[in-house]
Amino acid sequence: MKANYVLFVGGPDSGKTNYIARLWIAIKDGNCRLSASTPPDDVAYLEQLADFLLRGCFSPRTQRDFFSKPIINVEYSYEQKTIAGSLYFPDCHGEEWKKIYKRREWSKQWEDIIPLVAGSLLFLRVGSDQIVAPLDWISCYSAFGILPSNLNGSSELEGEHPTQVLAVDWIQSLQKSFVDYHSGKLRVGIILSAWDLVPIDQRDVSPRIYLKDNFPLLYQYVISNQGSIDFQVFGLSIVGGDLKEDAECKKLFLSNPHGSGYVVLDNDNRIIKYPDVTIPIAWALGLKE
Amino acid sequence: MSSGNVKKYKCRNPDCTVAETGRCLESHTDPGACPNCIICTDDDQDQDAIISSPVAGVAEKPARRFFSGFEIGLSEACELMSLKYTKLIGVIGASGVGKTCFLSSLYLMMSNGELCPDYFFAGSMTLPGFEDRARRVRKWSDGLLPGKLADHTSLQDNRAPAFLHLAIYCNKEFNKRHEFLFSDLPGEWTSDLIERNEKAGRFDFLKRADGLIYVLDGQALSDIELQNLEIHRAKLLLDRLANAVYVPKDIPFVVVISKYDLLKNCEPNSIHDIVSYANRLGFNPSVSLVSAFSSVPDVIKSGTGIEDVLERLMKFKNFETKKIVQRMHDFCRAYGRYLE
């Protein structure tokens, strides 16, 4: 069986759903690297998402079953070959991600997908208030409380574990399972969504450097494991700005929805900006250029 | 007194050992707060019927289990060592000297990229364990860890050593990857070993260790009223390590003087006495001054000395590869038998 699934993962508010909407619009428009190989049987969900975006609004959080069937079959041509794949995006709101982290196990539903997986896209949204920052020295110092007057002092630190820790743990779990079924390398694309919201002082940096500055543990893991996993870090903006806060951006988008949005990535130490938002999918399916 | 009034815990989750150990699989401090927990008394007749009801939030049996995450037990340590070239580092010291602080500080430095570009985090099978320790959520209490996941670790003895895994990618050594297992032991173990030779068996894993970190309380070593006792007990421990545990003499041995931030920039003189004694026993220890979490971060940074310890551990110049591999095989063989 050919492994051609691209698995979308990420916590809540990581930008998966809006990317799916933009992707569907791009694929239907046809002016991109990917095309829909066969029309999906059921486009109701996709149309629901497209409906919001084409009216200039981001999608609300969806309440979809965790394990939905692949709903877009795609293909792209490369060096006179046609590579086909299916997009598989469990919209799991982050709870499933956390459950795997906490329970240290996953269900048969997860395990059954792995033999079919070609690559995975892991979403992290720039500026999301759902991102849990890494522990810092000040917080830990207060937990250990090693003050002379408080030698035994300690209080437990409450709160969720950092997003970067969950992300690394997820990749490790996926890789451990992946190698049982595949001889090739797993492809993991890290999507930094809402790239247009990167602070002005970091605009000129590449997605890889942004990852280093904001998710240092994940960045180090990427650097250290390039021999066993193919990584790529993408900056993604589906509409080129904030539809909610920026009236000008909304106006521009509504006047030409197919011309907005871009993907930024590092290639041989150069930052390249592509107008085609389907690039990460093509890469996850094996695109090498 | 009627035994029927005694509160007992049982769990719908067959993997949970709360009935035997009193500790919840999901780490609830109060097991009764867990949604899968059934509080019953001896008078309850239909406990089994209740237990057979579905587990909350568990739709089906898991298809795959990963390393327990909080710590690695002996069986998982063997598994890891058989898969990858892994170095086992014993971390010992009395209660409160800063063993967990040391491990947490190392993790925090990794987590924030503070050891880059010389060292890069390359992975860990115990990320939740490091996180919980850095938050003081997971700590030893009366020699036991809370909520030990016995189903995953297959520990026959819940006082068996626990390990934390950390893979480090070393730029200085032509991008060499090091897999480490750091022991995480309750301080009482060290105190017990000092007092009773018979406790040496718990430390059997150190016979196959690839490095040893002995954490000493810097503040106590600098205190005129405490230092003599500290030196006395340190020497006793070294005796035990050499003559009862049989720790290899050729492995990197780092004496960590903790709480350096409280020492007013002075190395305690008493350490020389301890190092000389260790030398007489055939060990070759080096000394690192460590401030895991500094109370004066503007003067002495938190994490001071951690990289130094790491470098000393990575200096395996005395090692031949085949010797390390032989140690790993010995460890797996010894504990494989123990776990059967």
CSV table of N, CA, C and O in Angstrom, one decimal, chain A residues 150-215:
chain,number,residue,atom,x,y,z
A,150,ASN,N,14.9,30.1,53.3
A,150,ASN,CA,13.8,29.2,52.9
A,150,ASN,C,14.4,28.0,52.3
A,150,ASN,O,14.1,27.6,51.2
A,151,LEU,N,15.3,27.4,53.0
A,151,LEU,CA,16.1,26.3,52.4
A,151,LEU,C,15.2,25.1,51.9
A,151,LEU,O,15.5,24.5,50.9
A,152,ASN,N,14.2,24.9,52.6
A,152,ASN,CA,13.3,23.8,52.2
A,152,ASN,C,12.1,24.2,51.5
A,152,ASN,O,11.2,23.5,51.1
A,153,GLY,N,12.0,25.5,51.3
A,153,GLY,CA,10.8,26.1,50.7
A,153,GLY,C,10.6,25.6,49.3
A,153,GLY,O,11.5,25.5,48.5
A,154,SER,N,9.4,25.3,49.0
A,154,SER,CA,9.1,24.9,47.6
A,154,SER,C,7.6,24.9,47.4
A,154,SER,O,6.8,24.7,48.3
A,155,SER,N,7.2,25.3,46.2
A,155,SER,CA,5.8,25.2,45.9
A,155,SER,C,5.7,24.7,44.5
A,155,SER,O,6.5,25.0,43.6
A,156,GLU,N,4.7,23.8,44.3
A,156,GLU,CA,4.6,23.2,42.9
A,156,GLU,C,4.1,24.3,41.9
A,156,GLU,O,3.4,25.2,42.3
A,157,LEU,N,4.7,24.2,40.7
A,157,LEU,CA,4.2,25.1,39.7
A,157,LEU,C,3.1,24.5,38.9
A,157,LEU,O,3.1,23.4,38.4
A,158,GLU,N,2.0,25.2,38.9
A,158,GLU,CA,0.8,24.8,38.2
A,158,GLU,C,1.0,25.0,36.7
A,158,GLU,O,1.9,25.7,36.3
A,159,GLY,N,0.0,24.5,36.0
A,159,GLY,CA,0.0,24.9,34.6
A,159,GLY,C,0.3,23.7,33.6
A,159,GLY,O,0.8,22.7,34.0
A,160,GLU,N,0.0,24.0,32.4
A,160,GLU,CA,0.2,23.0,31.3
A,160,GLU,C,1.7,22.9,31.0
A,160,GLU,O,2.4,23.9,31.2
A,161,HIS,N,2.0,21.8,30.4
A,161,HIS,CA,3.4,21.6,30.0
A,161,HIS,C,3.6,22.4,28.7
A,161,HIS,O,2.6,22.6,27.9
A,162,PRO,N,4.8,22.9,28.4
A,162,PRO,CA,5.0,23.8,27.3
A,162,PRO,C,4.7,23.2,25.9
A,162,PRO,O,4.9,22.0,25.7
A,163,THR,N,4.2,24.0,25.0
A,163,THR,CA,3.9,23.6,23.7
A,163,THR,C,5.1,22.9,23.0
A,163,THR,O,4.9,21.9,22.3
A,164,GLN,N,6.3,23.4,23.2
A,164,GLN,CA,7.4,22.9,22.5
A,164,GLN,C,7.7,21.5,23.0
A,164,GLN,O,8.2,20.6,22.3
A,165,VAL,N,7.4,21.2,24.3
A,165,VAL,CA,7.6,19.9,24.8
A,165,VAL,C,6.6,18.9,24.2
A,165,VAL,O,7.0,17.8,23.9
A,166,LEU,N,5.4,19.3,24.1
A,166,LEU,CA,4.4,18.4,23.5
A,166,LEU,C,4.7,18.2,22.1
A,166,LEU,O,4.5,17.0,21.6
A,167,ALA,N,5.2,19.2,21.4
A,167,ALA,CA,5.6,19.0,20.0
A,167,ALA,C,6.7,18.0,19.8
A,167,ALA,O,6.6,17.1,19.0
A,168,VAL,N,7.7,18.1,20.6
A,168,VAL,CA,8.9,17.2,20.5
A,168,VAL,C,8.4,15.8,20.9
A,168,VAL,O,8.7,14.8,20.2
A,169,ASP,N,7.6,15.7,21.9
A,169,ASP,CA,7.1,14.4,22.4
A,169,ASP,C,6.3,13.7,21.3
A,169,ASP,O,6.4,12.5,21.0
A,170,TRP,N,5.5,14.5,20.6
A,170,TRP,CA,4.6,14.0,19.5
A,170,TRP,C,5.5,13.5,18.4
A,170,TRP,O,5.3,12.4,17.9
A,171,ILE,N,6.5,14.3,18.0
A,171,ILE,CA,7.4,13.8,16.8
A,171,ILE,C,8.1,12.5,17.2
A,171,ILE,O,8.2,11.6,16.4
A,172,GLN,N,8.6,12.5,18.5
A,172,GLN,CA,9.2,11.2,18.9
A,172,GLN,C,8.3,10.0,18.9
A,172,GLN,O,8.7,8.9,18.4
A,173,SER,N,7.1,10.2,19.3
A,173,SER,CA,6.1,9.1,19.3
A,173,SER,C,5.8,8.7,17.8
A,173,SER,O,5.7,7.5,17.5
A,174,LEU,N,5.6,9.7,17.0
A,174,LEU,CA,5.2,9.4,15.6
A,174,LEU,C,6.4,8.7,14.9
A,174,LEU,O,6.2,7.7,14.2
A,175,GLN,N,7.6,9.1,15.2
A,175,GLN,CA,8.8,8.5,14.6
A,175,GLN,C,9.0,7.1,15.1
A,175,GLN,O,9.3,6.2,14.3
A,176,LYS,N,8.7,6.9,16.4
A,176,LYS,CA,8.9,5.5,16.9
A,176,LYS,C,8.0,4.5,16.2
A,176,LYS,O,8.3,3.4,15.9
A,177,SER,N,6.8,5.0,16.0
A,177,SER,CA,5.8,4.2,15.3
A,177,SER,C,6.1,4.1,13.8
A,177,SER,O,6.0,3.0,13.2
A,178,PHE,N,6.5,5.2,13.2
A,178,PHE,CA,6.7,5.2,11.8
A,178,PHE,C,7.8,4.2,11.3
A,178,PHE,O,7.6,3.5,10.3
A,179,VAL,N,8.9,4.1,12.1
A,179,VAL,CA,10.0,3.2,11.7
A,179,VAL,C,9.6,1.8,11.7
A,179,VAL,O,10.2,0.9,11.1
A,180,ASP,N,8.5,1.4,12.4
A,180,ASP,CA,8.0,0.0,12.4
A,180,ASP,C,7.4,-0.3,11.0
A,180,ASP,O,7.2,-1.5,10.7
A,181,TYR,N,7.0,0.7,10.3
A,181,TYR,CA,6.2,0.4,9.0
A,181,TYR,C,7.0,0.9,7.8
A,181,TYR,O,6.6,0.5,6.7
A,182,HIS,N,7.9,1.8,8.0
A,182,HIS,CA,8.5,2.4,6.8
A,182,HIS,C,10.0,2.2,6.8
A,182,HIS,O,10.6,2.3,7.9
A,183,SER,N,10.6,2.1,5.6
A,183,SER,CA,12.1,2.1,5.6
A,183,SER,C,12.6,3.5,5.3
A,183,SER,O,13.8,3.8,5.6
A,184,GLY,N,11.8,4.4,4.7
A,184,GLY,CA,12.3,5.7,4.4
A,184,GLY,C,12.2,6.6,5.6
A,184,GLY,O,11.8,6.2,6.7
A,185,LYS,N,12.6,7.9,5.3
A,185,LYS,CA,12.6,8.9,6.4
A,185,LYS,C,11.2,9.6,6.5
A,185,LYS,O,10.6,9.9,5.5
A,186,LEU,N,10.8,9.8,7.7
A,186,LEU,CA,9.6,10.5,8.0
A,186,LEU,C,9.8,12.0,7.6
A,186,LEU,O,10.9,12.5,7.8
A,187,ARG,N,8.8,12.6,7.1
A,187,ARG,CA,8.9,14.1,6.7
A,187,ARG,C,8.0,14.8,7.7
A,187,ARG,O,6.8,14.5,7.8
A,188,VAL,N,8.6,15.8,8.4
A,188,VAL,CA,7.8,16.6,9.3
A,188,VAL,C,8.0,18.1,9.0
A,188,VAL,O,9.1,18.6,9.0
A,189,GLY,N,6.9,18.7,8.5
A,189,GLY,CA,6.9,20.1,8.2
A,189,GLY,C,6.4,20.8,9.4
A,189,GLY,O,5.3,20.5,9.9
A,190,ILE,N,7.1,21.8,9.9
A,190,ILE,CA,6.6,22.6,11.0
A,190,ILE,C,6.1,23.9,10.4
A,190,ILE,O,6.8,24.7,9.8
A,191,ILE,N,4.8,24.1,10.6
A,191,ILE,CA,4.1,25.3,10.0
A,191,ILE,C,3.9,26.4,11.0
A,191,ILE,O,3.2,26.2,12.0
A,192,LEU,N,4.6,27.5,10.8
A,192,LEU,CA,4.4,28.6,11.7
A,192,LEU,C,3.3,29.5,11.1
A,192,LEU,O,3.6,30.2,10.1
A,193,SER,N,2.1,29.2,11.5
A,193,SER,CA,1.0,29.9,10.8
A,193,SER,C,0.8,31.3,11.3
A,193,SER,O,1.5,31.7,12.4
A,194,ALA,N,0.1,32.1,10.6
A,194,ALA,CA,-0.1,33.6,10.9
A,194,ALA,C,1.3,34.3,10.9
A,194,ALA,O,1.6,35.1,11.7
A,195,TRP,N,2.1,33.9,9.9
A,195,TRP,CA,3.5,34.4,9.8
A,195,TRP,C,3.4,36.0,9.7
A,195,TRP,O,4.4,36.6,10.0
A,196,ASP,N,2.3,36.5,9.1
A,196,ASP,CA,2.2,37.9,9.0
A,196,ASP,C,2.2,38.6,10.4
A,196,ASP,O,2.3,39.8,10.4
A,197,LEU,N,1.9,37.9,11.4
A,197,LEU,CA,1.9,38.5,12.8
A,197,LEU,C,3.2,38.5,13.5
A,197,LEU,O,3.3,38.9,14.6
A,198,VAL,N,4.3,38.0,12.8
A,198,VAL,CA,5.6,38.0,13.4
A,198,VAL,C,6.0,39.4,13.7
A,198,VAL,O,5.8,40.3,12.9
A,199,PRO,N,6.4,39.7,15.0
A,199,PRO,CA,6.8,41.1,15.3
A,199,PRO,C,7.7,41.7,14.3
A,199,PRO,O,8.6,41.0,13.7
A,200,ILE,N,7.6,43.0,14.2
A,200,ILE,CA,8.4,43.8,13.2
A,200,ILE,C,9.9,43.5,13.3
A,200,ILE,O,10.6,43.3,12.3
A,201,ASP,N,10.4,43.4,14.6
A,201,ASP,CA,11.8,43.2,14.7
A,201,ASP,C,12.3,41.8,14.3
A,201,ASP,O,13.5,41.6,14.3
A,202,GLN,N,11.3,40.9,14.1
A,202,GLN,CA,11.7,39.6,13.7
A,202,GLN,C,11.3,39.2,12.2
A,202,GLN,O,11.4,38.1,11.8
A,203,ARG,N,10.8,40.3,11.5
A,203,ARG,CA,10.2,40.0,10.2
A,203,ARG,C,11.3,39.5,9.2
A,203,ARG,O,11.0,38.7,8.3
A,204,ASP,N,12.5,40.0,9.4
A,204,ASP,CA,13.5,39.6,8.4
A,204,ASP,C,14.2,38.2,8.7
A,204,ASP,O,15.0,37.8,7.9
A,205,VAL,N,13.8,37.6,9.8
A,205,VAL,CA,14.4,36.4,10.1
A,205,VAL,C,13.7,35.2,9.4
A,205,VAL,O,12.5,35.4,9.0
A,206,SER,N,14.4,34.2,9.2
A,206,SER,CA,13.8,33.0,8.6
A,206,SER,C,12.9,32.3,9.5
A,206,SER,O,13.1,32.4,10.8
A,207,PRO,N,12.0,31.4,9.0
A,207,PRO,CA,11.2,30.6,10.0
A,207,PRO,C,12.0,29.8,10.9
A,207,PRO,O,11.7,29.6,12.1
A,208,ARG,N,13.1,29.3,10.4
A,208,ARG,CA,14.0,28.5,11.3
A,208,ARG,C,14.6,29.3,12.5
A,208,ARG,O,14.6,28.8,13.6
A,209,ILE,N,14.9,30.5,12.2
A,209,ILE,CA,15.5,31.3,13.3
A,209,ILE,C,14.3,31.7,14.2
A,209,ILE,O,14.5,31.8,15.5
A,210,TYR,N,13.1,31.9,13.7
A,210,TYR,CA,12.0,32.2,14.6
A,210,TYR,C,11.8,31.0,15.5
A,210,TYR,O,11.5,31.2,16.7
A,211,LEU,N,11.9,29.8,14.9
A,211,LEU,CA,11.7,28.6,15.7
A,211,LEU,C,12.7,28.6,16.8
A,211,LEU,O,12.4,28.3,18.0
A,212,LYS,N,14.0,28.9,16.5
A,212,LYS,CA,15.1,28.9,17.4
A,212,LYS,C,14.8,29.8,18.6
A,212,LYS,O,15.1,29.5,19.8
A,213,ASP,N,14.3,31.0,18.3
A,213,ASP,CA,14.1,32.0,19.3
A,213,ASP,C,12.9,31.8,20.2
A,213,ASP,O,12.8,32.2,21.3
A,214,ASN,N,11.9,31.1,19.6
A,214,ASN,CA,10.6,31.0,20.3
A,214,ASN,C,10.3,29.5,20.8
A,214,ASN,O,9.5,29.4,21.7
A,215,PHE,N,10.9,28.6,20.2
A,215,PHE,CA,10.7,27.2,20.6
A,215,PHE,C,12.0,26.5,20.6
A,215,PHE,O,12.3,25.6,19.8
